[in-house]
CSV table of C-alpha atoms and ligand atoms in Angstrom, one decimal:
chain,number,residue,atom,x,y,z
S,1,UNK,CA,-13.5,13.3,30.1
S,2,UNK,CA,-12.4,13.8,26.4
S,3,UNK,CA,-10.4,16.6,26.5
S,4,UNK,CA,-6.7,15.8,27.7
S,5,UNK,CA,-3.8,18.2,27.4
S,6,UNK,CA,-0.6,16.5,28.5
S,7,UNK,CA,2.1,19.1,28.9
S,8,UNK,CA,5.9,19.1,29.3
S,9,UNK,CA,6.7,15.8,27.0
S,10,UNK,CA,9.6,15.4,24.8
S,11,UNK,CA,7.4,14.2,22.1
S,12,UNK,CA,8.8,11.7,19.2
S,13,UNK,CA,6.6,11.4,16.7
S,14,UNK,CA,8.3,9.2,15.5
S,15,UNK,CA,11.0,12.0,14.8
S,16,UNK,CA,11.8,14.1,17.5
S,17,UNK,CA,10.1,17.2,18.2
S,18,UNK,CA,11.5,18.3,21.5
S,19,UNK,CA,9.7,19.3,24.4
S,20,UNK,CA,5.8,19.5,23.5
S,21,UNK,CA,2.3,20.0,24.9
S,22,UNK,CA,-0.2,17.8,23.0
S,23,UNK,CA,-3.8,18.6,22.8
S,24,UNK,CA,-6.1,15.1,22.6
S,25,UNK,CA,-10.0,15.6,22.0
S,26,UNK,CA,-12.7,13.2,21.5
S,27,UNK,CA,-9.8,10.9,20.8
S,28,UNK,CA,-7.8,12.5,18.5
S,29,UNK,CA,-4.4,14.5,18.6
S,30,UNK,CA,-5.6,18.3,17.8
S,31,UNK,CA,-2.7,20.2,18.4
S,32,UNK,CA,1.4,19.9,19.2
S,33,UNK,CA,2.8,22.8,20.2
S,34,UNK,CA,5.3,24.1,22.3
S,35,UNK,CA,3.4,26.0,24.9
S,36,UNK,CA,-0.8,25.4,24.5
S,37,UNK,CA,-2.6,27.7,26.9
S,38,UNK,CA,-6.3,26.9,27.9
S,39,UNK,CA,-8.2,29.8,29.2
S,40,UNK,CA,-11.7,28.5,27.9
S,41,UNK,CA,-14.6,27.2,30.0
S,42,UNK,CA,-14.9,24.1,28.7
S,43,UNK,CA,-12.9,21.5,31.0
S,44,UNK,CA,-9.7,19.7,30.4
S,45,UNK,CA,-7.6,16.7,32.0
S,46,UNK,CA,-3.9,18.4,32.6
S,47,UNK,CA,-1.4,16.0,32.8
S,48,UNK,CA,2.0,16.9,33.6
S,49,UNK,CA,4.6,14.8,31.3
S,50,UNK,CA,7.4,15.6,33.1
S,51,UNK,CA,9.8,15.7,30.6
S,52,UNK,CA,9.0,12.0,29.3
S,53,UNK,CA,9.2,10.6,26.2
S,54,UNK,CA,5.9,10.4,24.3
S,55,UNK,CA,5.8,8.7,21.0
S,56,UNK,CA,2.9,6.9,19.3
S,57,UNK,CA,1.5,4.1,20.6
S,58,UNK,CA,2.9,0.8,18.8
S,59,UNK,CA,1.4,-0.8,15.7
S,60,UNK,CA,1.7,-4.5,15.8
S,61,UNK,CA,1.2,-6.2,12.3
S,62,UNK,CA,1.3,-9.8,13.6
S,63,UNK,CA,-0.4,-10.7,17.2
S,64,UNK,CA,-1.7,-14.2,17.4
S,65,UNK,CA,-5.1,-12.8,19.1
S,66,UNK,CA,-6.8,-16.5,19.5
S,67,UNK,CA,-3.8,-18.2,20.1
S,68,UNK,CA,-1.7,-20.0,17.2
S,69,UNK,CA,0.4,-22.5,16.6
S,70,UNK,CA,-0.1,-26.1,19.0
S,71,UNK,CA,2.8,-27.7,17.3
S,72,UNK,CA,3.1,-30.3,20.1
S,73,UNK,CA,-0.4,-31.3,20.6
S,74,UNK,CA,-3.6,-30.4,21.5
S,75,UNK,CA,-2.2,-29.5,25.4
S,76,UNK,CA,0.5,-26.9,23.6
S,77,UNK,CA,-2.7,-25.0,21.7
S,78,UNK,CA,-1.3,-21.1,23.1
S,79,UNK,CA,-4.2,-19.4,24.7
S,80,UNK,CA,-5.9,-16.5,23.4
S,81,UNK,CA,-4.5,-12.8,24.4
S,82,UNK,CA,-6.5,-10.3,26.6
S,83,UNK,CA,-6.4,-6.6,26.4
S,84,UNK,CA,-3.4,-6.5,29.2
S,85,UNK,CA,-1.1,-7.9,27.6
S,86,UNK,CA,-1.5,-5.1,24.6
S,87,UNK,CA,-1.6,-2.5,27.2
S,88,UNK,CA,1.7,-3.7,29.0
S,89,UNK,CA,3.0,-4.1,25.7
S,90,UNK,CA,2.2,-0.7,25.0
S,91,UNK,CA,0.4,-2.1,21.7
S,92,UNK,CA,-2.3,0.0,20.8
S,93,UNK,CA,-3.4,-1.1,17.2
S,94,UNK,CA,-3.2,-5.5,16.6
S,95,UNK,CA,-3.6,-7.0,13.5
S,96,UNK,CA,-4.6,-10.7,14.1
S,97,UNK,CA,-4.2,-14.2,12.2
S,98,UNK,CA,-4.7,-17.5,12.2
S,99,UNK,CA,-1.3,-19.7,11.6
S,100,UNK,CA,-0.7,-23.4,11.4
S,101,UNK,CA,-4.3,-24.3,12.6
S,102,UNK,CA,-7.1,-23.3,10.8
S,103,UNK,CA,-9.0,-26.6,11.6
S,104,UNK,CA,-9.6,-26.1,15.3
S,105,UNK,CA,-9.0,-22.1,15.8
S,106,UNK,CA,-11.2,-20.4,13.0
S,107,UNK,CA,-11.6,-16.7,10.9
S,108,UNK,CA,-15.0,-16.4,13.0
S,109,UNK,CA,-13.2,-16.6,16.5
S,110,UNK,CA,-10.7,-14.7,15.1
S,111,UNK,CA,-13.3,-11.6,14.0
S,112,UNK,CA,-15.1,-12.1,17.2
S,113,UNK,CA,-11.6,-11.5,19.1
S,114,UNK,CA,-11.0,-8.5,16.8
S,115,UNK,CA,-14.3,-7.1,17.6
S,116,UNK,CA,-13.9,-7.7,21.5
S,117,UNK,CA,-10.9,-5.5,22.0
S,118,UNK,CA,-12.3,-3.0,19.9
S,119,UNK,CA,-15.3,-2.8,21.9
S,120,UNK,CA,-12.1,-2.8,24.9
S,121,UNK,CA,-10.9,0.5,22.7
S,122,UNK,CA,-8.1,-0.6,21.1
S,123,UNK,CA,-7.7,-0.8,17.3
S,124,UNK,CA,-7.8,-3.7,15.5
S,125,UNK,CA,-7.9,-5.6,12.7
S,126,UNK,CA,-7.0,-9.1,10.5
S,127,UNK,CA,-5.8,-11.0,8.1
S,128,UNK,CA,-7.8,-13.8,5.9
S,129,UNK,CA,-6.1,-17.1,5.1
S,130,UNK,CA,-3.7,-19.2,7.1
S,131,UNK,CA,-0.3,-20.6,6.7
S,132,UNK,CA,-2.0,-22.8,3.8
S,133,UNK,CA,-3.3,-22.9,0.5
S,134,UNK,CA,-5.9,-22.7,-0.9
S,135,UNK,CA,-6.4,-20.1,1.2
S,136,UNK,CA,-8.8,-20.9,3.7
S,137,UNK,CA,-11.1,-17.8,4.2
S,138,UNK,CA,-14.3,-16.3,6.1
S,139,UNK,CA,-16.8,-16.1,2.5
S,140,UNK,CA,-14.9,-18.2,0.5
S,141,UNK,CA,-13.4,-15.4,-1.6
S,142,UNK,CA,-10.2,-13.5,-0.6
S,143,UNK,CA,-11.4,-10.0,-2.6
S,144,UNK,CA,-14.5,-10.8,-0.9
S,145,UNK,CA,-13.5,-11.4,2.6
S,146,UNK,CA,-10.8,-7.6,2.2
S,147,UNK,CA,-13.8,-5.9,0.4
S,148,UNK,CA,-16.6,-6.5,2.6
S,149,UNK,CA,-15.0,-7.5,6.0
S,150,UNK,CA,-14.5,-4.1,7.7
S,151,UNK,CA,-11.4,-5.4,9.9
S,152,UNK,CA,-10.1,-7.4,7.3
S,153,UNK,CA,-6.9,-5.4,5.8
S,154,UNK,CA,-5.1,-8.6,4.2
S,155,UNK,CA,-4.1,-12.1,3.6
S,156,UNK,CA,-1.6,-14.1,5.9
S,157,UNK,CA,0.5,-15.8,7.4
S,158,UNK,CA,1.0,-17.7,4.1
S,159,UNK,CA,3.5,-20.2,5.1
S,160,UNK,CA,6.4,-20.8,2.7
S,161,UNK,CA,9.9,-22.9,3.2
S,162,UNK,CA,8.6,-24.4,5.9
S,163,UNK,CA,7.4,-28.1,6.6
S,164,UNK,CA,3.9,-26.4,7.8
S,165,UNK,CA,3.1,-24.8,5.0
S,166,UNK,CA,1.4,-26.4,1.3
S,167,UNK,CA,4.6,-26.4,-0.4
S,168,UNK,CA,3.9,-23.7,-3.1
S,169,UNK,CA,5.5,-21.8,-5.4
S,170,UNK,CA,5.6,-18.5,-7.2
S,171,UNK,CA,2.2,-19.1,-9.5
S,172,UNK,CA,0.0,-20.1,-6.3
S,173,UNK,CA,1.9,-17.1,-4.2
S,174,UNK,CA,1.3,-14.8,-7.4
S,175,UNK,CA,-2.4,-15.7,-7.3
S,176,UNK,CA,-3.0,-14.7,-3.7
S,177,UNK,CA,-1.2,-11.4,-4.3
S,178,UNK,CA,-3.1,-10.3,-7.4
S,179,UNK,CA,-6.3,-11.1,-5.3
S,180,UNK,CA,-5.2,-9.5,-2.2
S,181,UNK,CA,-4.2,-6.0,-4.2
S,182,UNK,CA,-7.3,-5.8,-6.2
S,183,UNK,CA,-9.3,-6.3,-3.5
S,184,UNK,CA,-7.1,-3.8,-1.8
S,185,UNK,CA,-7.0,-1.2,-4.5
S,186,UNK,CA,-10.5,-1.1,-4.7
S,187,UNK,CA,-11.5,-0.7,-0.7
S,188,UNK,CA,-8.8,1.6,0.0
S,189,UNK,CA,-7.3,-1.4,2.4
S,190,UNK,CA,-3.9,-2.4,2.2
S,191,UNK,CA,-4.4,-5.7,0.7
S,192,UNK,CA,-0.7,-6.8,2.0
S,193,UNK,CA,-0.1,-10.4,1.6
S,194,UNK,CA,2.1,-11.5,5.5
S,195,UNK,CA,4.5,-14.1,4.0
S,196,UNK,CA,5.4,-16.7,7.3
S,197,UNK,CA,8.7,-17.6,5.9
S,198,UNK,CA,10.2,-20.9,7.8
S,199,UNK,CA,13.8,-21.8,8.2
S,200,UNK,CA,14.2,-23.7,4.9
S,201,UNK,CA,17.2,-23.1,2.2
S,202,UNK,CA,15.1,-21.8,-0.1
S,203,UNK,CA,14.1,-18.6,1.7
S,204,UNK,CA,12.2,-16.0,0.2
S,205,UNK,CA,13.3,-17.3,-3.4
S,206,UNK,CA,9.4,-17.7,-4.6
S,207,UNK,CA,9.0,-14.0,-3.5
S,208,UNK,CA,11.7,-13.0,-6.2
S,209,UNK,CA,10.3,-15.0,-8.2
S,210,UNK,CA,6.9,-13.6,-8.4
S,211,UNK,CA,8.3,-10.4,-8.9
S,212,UNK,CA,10.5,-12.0,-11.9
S,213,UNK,CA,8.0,-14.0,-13.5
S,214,UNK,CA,4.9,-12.2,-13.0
S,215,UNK,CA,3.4,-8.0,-12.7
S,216,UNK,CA,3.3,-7.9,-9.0
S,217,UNK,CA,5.7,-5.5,-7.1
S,218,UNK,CA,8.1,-7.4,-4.1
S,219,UNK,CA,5.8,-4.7,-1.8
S,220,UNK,CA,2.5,-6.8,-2.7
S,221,UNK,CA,4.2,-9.0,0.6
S,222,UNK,CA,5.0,-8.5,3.6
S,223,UNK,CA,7.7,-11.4,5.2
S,224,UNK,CA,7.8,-12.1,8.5
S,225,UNK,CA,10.4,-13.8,10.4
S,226,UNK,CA,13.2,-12.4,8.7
S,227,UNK,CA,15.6,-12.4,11.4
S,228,UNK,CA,15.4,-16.3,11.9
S,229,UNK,CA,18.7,-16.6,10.8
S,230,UNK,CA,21.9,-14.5,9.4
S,231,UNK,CA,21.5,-15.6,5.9
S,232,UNK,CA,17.7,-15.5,6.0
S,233,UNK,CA,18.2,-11.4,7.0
S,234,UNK,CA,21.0,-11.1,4.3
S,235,UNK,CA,17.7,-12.2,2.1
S,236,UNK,CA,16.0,-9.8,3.5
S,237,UNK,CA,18.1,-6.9,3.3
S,238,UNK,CA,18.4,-8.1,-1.0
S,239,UNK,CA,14.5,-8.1,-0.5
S,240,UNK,CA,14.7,-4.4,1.0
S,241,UNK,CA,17.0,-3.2,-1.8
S,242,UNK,CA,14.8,-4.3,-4.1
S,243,UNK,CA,11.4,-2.4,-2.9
S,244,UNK,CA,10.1,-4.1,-0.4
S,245,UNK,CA,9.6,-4.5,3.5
S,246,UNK,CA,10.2,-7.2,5.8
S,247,UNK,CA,9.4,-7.9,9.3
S,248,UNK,CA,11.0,-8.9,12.0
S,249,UNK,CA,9.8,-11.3,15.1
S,250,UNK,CA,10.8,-9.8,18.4
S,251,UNK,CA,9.5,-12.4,20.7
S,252,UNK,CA,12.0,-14.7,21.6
S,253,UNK,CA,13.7,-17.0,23.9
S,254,UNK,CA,17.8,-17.4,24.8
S,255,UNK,CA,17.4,-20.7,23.4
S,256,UNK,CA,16.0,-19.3,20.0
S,257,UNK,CA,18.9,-16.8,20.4
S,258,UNK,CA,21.7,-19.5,20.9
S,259,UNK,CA,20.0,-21.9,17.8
S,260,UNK,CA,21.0,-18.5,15.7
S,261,UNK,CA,18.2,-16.2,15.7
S,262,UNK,CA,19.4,-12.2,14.9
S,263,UNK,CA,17.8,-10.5,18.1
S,264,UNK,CA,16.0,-7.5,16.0
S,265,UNK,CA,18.4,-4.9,17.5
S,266,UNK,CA,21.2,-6.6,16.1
S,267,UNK,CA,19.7,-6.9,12.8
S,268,UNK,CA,18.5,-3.2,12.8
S,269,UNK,CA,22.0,-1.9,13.3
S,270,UNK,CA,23.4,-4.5,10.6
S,271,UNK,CA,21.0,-2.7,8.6
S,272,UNK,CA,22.3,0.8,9.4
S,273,UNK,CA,25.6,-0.2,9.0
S,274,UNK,CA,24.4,-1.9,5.7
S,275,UNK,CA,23.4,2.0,4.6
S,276,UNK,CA,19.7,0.1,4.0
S,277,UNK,CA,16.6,1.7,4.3
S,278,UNK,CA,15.2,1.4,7.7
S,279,UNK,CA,11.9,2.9,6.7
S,280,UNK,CA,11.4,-0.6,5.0
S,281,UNK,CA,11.6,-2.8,8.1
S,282,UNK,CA,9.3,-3.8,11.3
S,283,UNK,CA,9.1,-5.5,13.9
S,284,UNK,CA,6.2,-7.0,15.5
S,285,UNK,CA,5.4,-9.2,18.2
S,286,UNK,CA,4.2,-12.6,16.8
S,287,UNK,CA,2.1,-12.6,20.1
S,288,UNK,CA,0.3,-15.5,21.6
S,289,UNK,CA,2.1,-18.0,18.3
S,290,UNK,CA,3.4,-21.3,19.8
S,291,UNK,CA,7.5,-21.1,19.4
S,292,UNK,CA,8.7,-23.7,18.7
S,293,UNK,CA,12.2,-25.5,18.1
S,294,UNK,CA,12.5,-28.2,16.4
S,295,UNK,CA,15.7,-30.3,16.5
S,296,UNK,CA,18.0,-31.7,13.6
S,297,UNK,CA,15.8,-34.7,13.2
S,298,UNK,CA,12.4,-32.4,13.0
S,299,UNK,CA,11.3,-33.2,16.0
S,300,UNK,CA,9.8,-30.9,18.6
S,301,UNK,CA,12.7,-29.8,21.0
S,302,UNK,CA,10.5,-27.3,23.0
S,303,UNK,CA,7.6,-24.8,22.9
S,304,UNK,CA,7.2,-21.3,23.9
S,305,UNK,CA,4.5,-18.4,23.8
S,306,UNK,CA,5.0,-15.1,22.3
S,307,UNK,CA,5.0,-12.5,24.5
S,308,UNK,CA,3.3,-8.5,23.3
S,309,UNK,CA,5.6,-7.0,25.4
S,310,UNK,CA,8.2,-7.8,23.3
S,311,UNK,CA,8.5,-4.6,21.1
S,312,UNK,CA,9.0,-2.7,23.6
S,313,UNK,CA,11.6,-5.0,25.0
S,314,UNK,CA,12.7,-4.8,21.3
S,315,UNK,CA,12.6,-1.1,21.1
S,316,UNK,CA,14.6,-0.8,24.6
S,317,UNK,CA,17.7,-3.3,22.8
S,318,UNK,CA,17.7,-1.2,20.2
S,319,UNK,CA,18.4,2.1,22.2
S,320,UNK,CA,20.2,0.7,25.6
S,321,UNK,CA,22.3,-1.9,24.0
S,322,UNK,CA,22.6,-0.9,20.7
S,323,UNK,CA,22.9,2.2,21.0
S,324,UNK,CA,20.6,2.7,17.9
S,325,UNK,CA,18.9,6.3,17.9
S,326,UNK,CA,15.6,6.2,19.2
S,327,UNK,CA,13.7,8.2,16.7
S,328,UNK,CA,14.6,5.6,13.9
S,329,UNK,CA,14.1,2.3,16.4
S,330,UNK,CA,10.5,3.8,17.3
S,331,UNK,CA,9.8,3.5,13.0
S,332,UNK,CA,10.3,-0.1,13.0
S,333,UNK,CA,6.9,-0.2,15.6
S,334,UNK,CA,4.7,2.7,14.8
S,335,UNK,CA,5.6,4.8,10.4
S,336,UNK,CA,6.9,1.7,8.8
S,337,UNK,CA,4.4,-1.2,10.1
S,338,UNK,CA,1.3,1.7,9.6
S,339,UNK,CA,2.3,2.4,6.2
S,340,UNK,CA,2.3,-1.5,5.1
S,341,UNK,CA,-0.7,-2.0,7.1
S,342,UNK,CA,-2.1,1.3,4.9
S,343,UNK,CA,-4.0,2.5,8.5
S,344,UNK,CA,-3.4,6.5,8.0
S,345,UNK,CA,-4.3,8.1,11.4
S,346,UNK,CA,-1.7,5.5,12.5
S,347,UNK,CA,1.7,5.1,14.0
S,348,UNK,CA,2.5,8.9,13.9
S,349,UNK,CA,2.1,11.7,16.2
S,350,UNK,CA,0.4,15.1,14.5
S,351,UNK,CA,-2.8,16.8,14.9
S,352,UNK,CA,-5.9,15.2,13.0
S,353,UNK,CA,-4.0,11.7,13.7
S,354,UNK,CA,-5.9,8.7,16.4
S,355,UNK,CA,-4.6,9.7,20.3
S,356,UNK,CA,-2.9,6.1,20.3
S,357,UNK,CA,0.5,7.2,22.7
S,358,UNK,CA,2.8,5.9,25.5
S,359,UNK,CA,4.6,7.7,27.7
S,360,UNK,CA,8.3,6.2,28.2
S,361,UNK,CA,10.7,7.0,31.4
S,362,UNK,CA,13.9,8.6,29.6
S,363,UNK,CA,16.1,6.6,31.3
S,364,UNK,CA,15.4,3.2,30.6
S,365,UNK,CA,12.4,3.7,28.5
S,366,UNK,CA,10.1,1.8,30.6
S,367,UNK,CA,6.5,2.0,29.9
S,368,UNK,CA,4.4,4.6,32.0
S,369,UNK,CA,1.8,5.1,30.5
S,370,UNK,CA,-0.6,4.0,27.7
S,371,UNK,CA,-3.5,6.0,25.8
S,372,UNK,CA,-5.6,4.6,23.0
S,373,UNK,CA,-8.3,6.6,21.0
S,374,UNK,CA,-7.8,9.2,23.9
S,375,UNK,CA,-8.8,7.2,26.5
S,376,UNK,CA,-5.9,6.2,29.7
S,377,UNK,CA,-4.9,2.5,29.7
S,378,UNK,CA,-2.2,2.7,32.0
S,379,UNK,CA,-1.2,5.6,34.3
S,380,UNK,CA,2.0,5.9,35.7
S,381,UNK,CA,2.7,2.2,35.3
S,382,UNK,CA,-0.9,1.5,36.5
S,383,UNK,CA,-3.6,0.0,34.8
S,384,UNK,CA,-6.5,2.0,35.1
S,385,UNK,CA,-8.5,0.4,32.6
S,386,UNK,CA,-9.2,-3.7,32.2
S,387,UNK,CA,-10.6,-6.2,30.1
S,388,UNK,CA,-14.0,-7.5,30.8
S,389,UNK,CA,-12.5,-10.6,32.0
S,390,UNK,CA,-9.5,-8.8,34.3
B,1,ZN,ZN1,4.6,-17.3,11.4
């Protein structure tokens, strides 16, 4: 069935709209109205909303989709995702990467990966490179690889003040961007460069630099992990001020919490409070990346795997705990990471747009339901559509 009309949902979009019926065909959003009626012939799937939430469905800009990271040997190597946990994440679009190892986990398994959940219907994409440099990539070009690489929207995670990375500076970061935004410009991608920025005193400093020293915009990157610690946010809100966006990771464990971490509902509302513009941050899941903590000494203190529910989890602080309004928490997951991630039927609710939604309870915003490209993932917290493997 490709007709759905779901009736009776306070829809945010992400802004709110109030109470909505929303027409989905051949998986697209057609029509939002307040009252649709349907006298034709031609059959449709009611579903009664019952007054829940429905917003779009979440746009992840950094899933480890093979599996990432190993920092503790070959044994701690974090297995690939499968199409539940997007689902239960209520992740709809992924964009995958590579991270510390690009010897043993490679661009080809990565594209295959890409390829198998969207063959699973859910949208998905990729960036070239690795934490290293030269930038490891899939032709040996990076404008080659964005150009002519369907799924490939961008460059990343480029590590920088971390012990992982290659230990460059702003010429080397200045060379990937000018590559990533030509090739960009001229395929109508993104071309964003995702900046893995570790927990190093010299922070994001090469960023500013390449925007000091050289003709690239602070927008040509895109740095993740910017709530590692307080004075690493206070970067990024400078960062923010100054035209650009910055991402925050919301898996996490209450040990990465207690070693100083800023959960990303905290560092949303500092960000409010700061009279910053929220339209310029994200949050995404780092999903499936080894985390690790490493002790004073550098030395491997324990390992954890990123979890895709995690934006929702994220989204959920925000509102319940924070008491952040939820039309402006919803932007950090669906506008603002679509918009860096230049995917236009993305991340926003109105007719013409991709039938990527969830359904939350209003109460505690638990998931209930998942549709991507107007198909049902997830019913009434039921999954009624699995992986090949599930
Ligand atoms: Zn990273």
């Amino acid at each position: 069935m490709s007709l759905h009309l779901l009736r009776n949902a306070q829809v945010y979009a992400p802004e709110s709209l109030g109470r909505q019926d929303v027409l989905v065909t051949h998986g697209k959003i057609a029509a939002i109205e307040p009252k649709i009626d349907w006298s034709s012939n031609v059959p449709v799937q009611e579903y009664d909303c019952n007054g829940a939430i429905l917003c779009p469905g979440f746009v992840d800009s950094l899933t480890h989709i093979t599996g990432g990271g190993g920092e503790g040997g070959f044994a701690t190597r974090t297995p690939e995702m499968q199409l539940k946990d997007a689902v239960e994440g209520g992740v709809t679009t992924v964009t995958g990467a590579l991270g510390t190892d690009a010897t043993c986990r490679t661009h080809q398994e990565l594209i295959a990966k890409v390829k198998a959940l969207k063959e699973e219907g859910l949208s998905a994409y990729f960036y070239t490179g690795n934490y290293h440099f030269p930038v490891k990539t899939v032709t040996g070009d990076i404008q080659q690889d964005i150009m002519l690489l369907e799924e490939c929207i961008g460059v990343g995670e480029i590590a920088i003040a971390d012990h992982r990375g290659s230990q460059i500076g702003w010429r080397e970061l200045a060379k990937v961007g000018s590559d990533a935004r030509v090739a960009g410009m001229c395929s109508g991608k993104s071309g964003i460069v995702m900046v893995h920025v570790g927990s190093a005193a010299r922070q994001i400093d090469d960023l500013f630099d390449v925007a000091q020293h050289s003709d690239l915009p602070l927008s040509q990157f895109y740095p993740t992990h910017m709530n590692r610690n307080p004075e690493l946010f206070k970067a990024g809100l400078k960062f923010m001020a100054a035209g650009g966006t910055i991402d925050l990771t919301a898996s996490t464990t209450p040990e990465i919490i207690a070693s100083g971490e800023v959960s990303c509902a905290a560092a949303l509302a500092q960000a409010i409070d700061a009279g910053a513009d929220t339209s310029r941050i994200t949050f995404s899941t780092d999903g499936h990346a080894s985390l690790p903590v490493f002790n004073e000494q550098g030395e491997l203190a324990s390992l954890k795997v990123g979890s895709m529910r995690s934006l929702l989890e994220a989204l959920q602080a925000c509102v319940l705990k924070a008491d952040l309004p939820l039309d402006i928490a919803l932007t950090t997951v669906t506008t603002n990471p679509a918009r860096v991630l230049g995917l236009k039927t993305k991340g926003k609710l109105c007719a013409g747009n991709d039938a990527d939604l969830l359904l939350l309870s209003p109460d505690n915003l638990e998931l209930q339901s998942v549709m991507a490209h107007g198909q049902w993932f997830m019913q009434n917290g039921t999954r009624v559509r699995q992986g090949h493997f599930e």
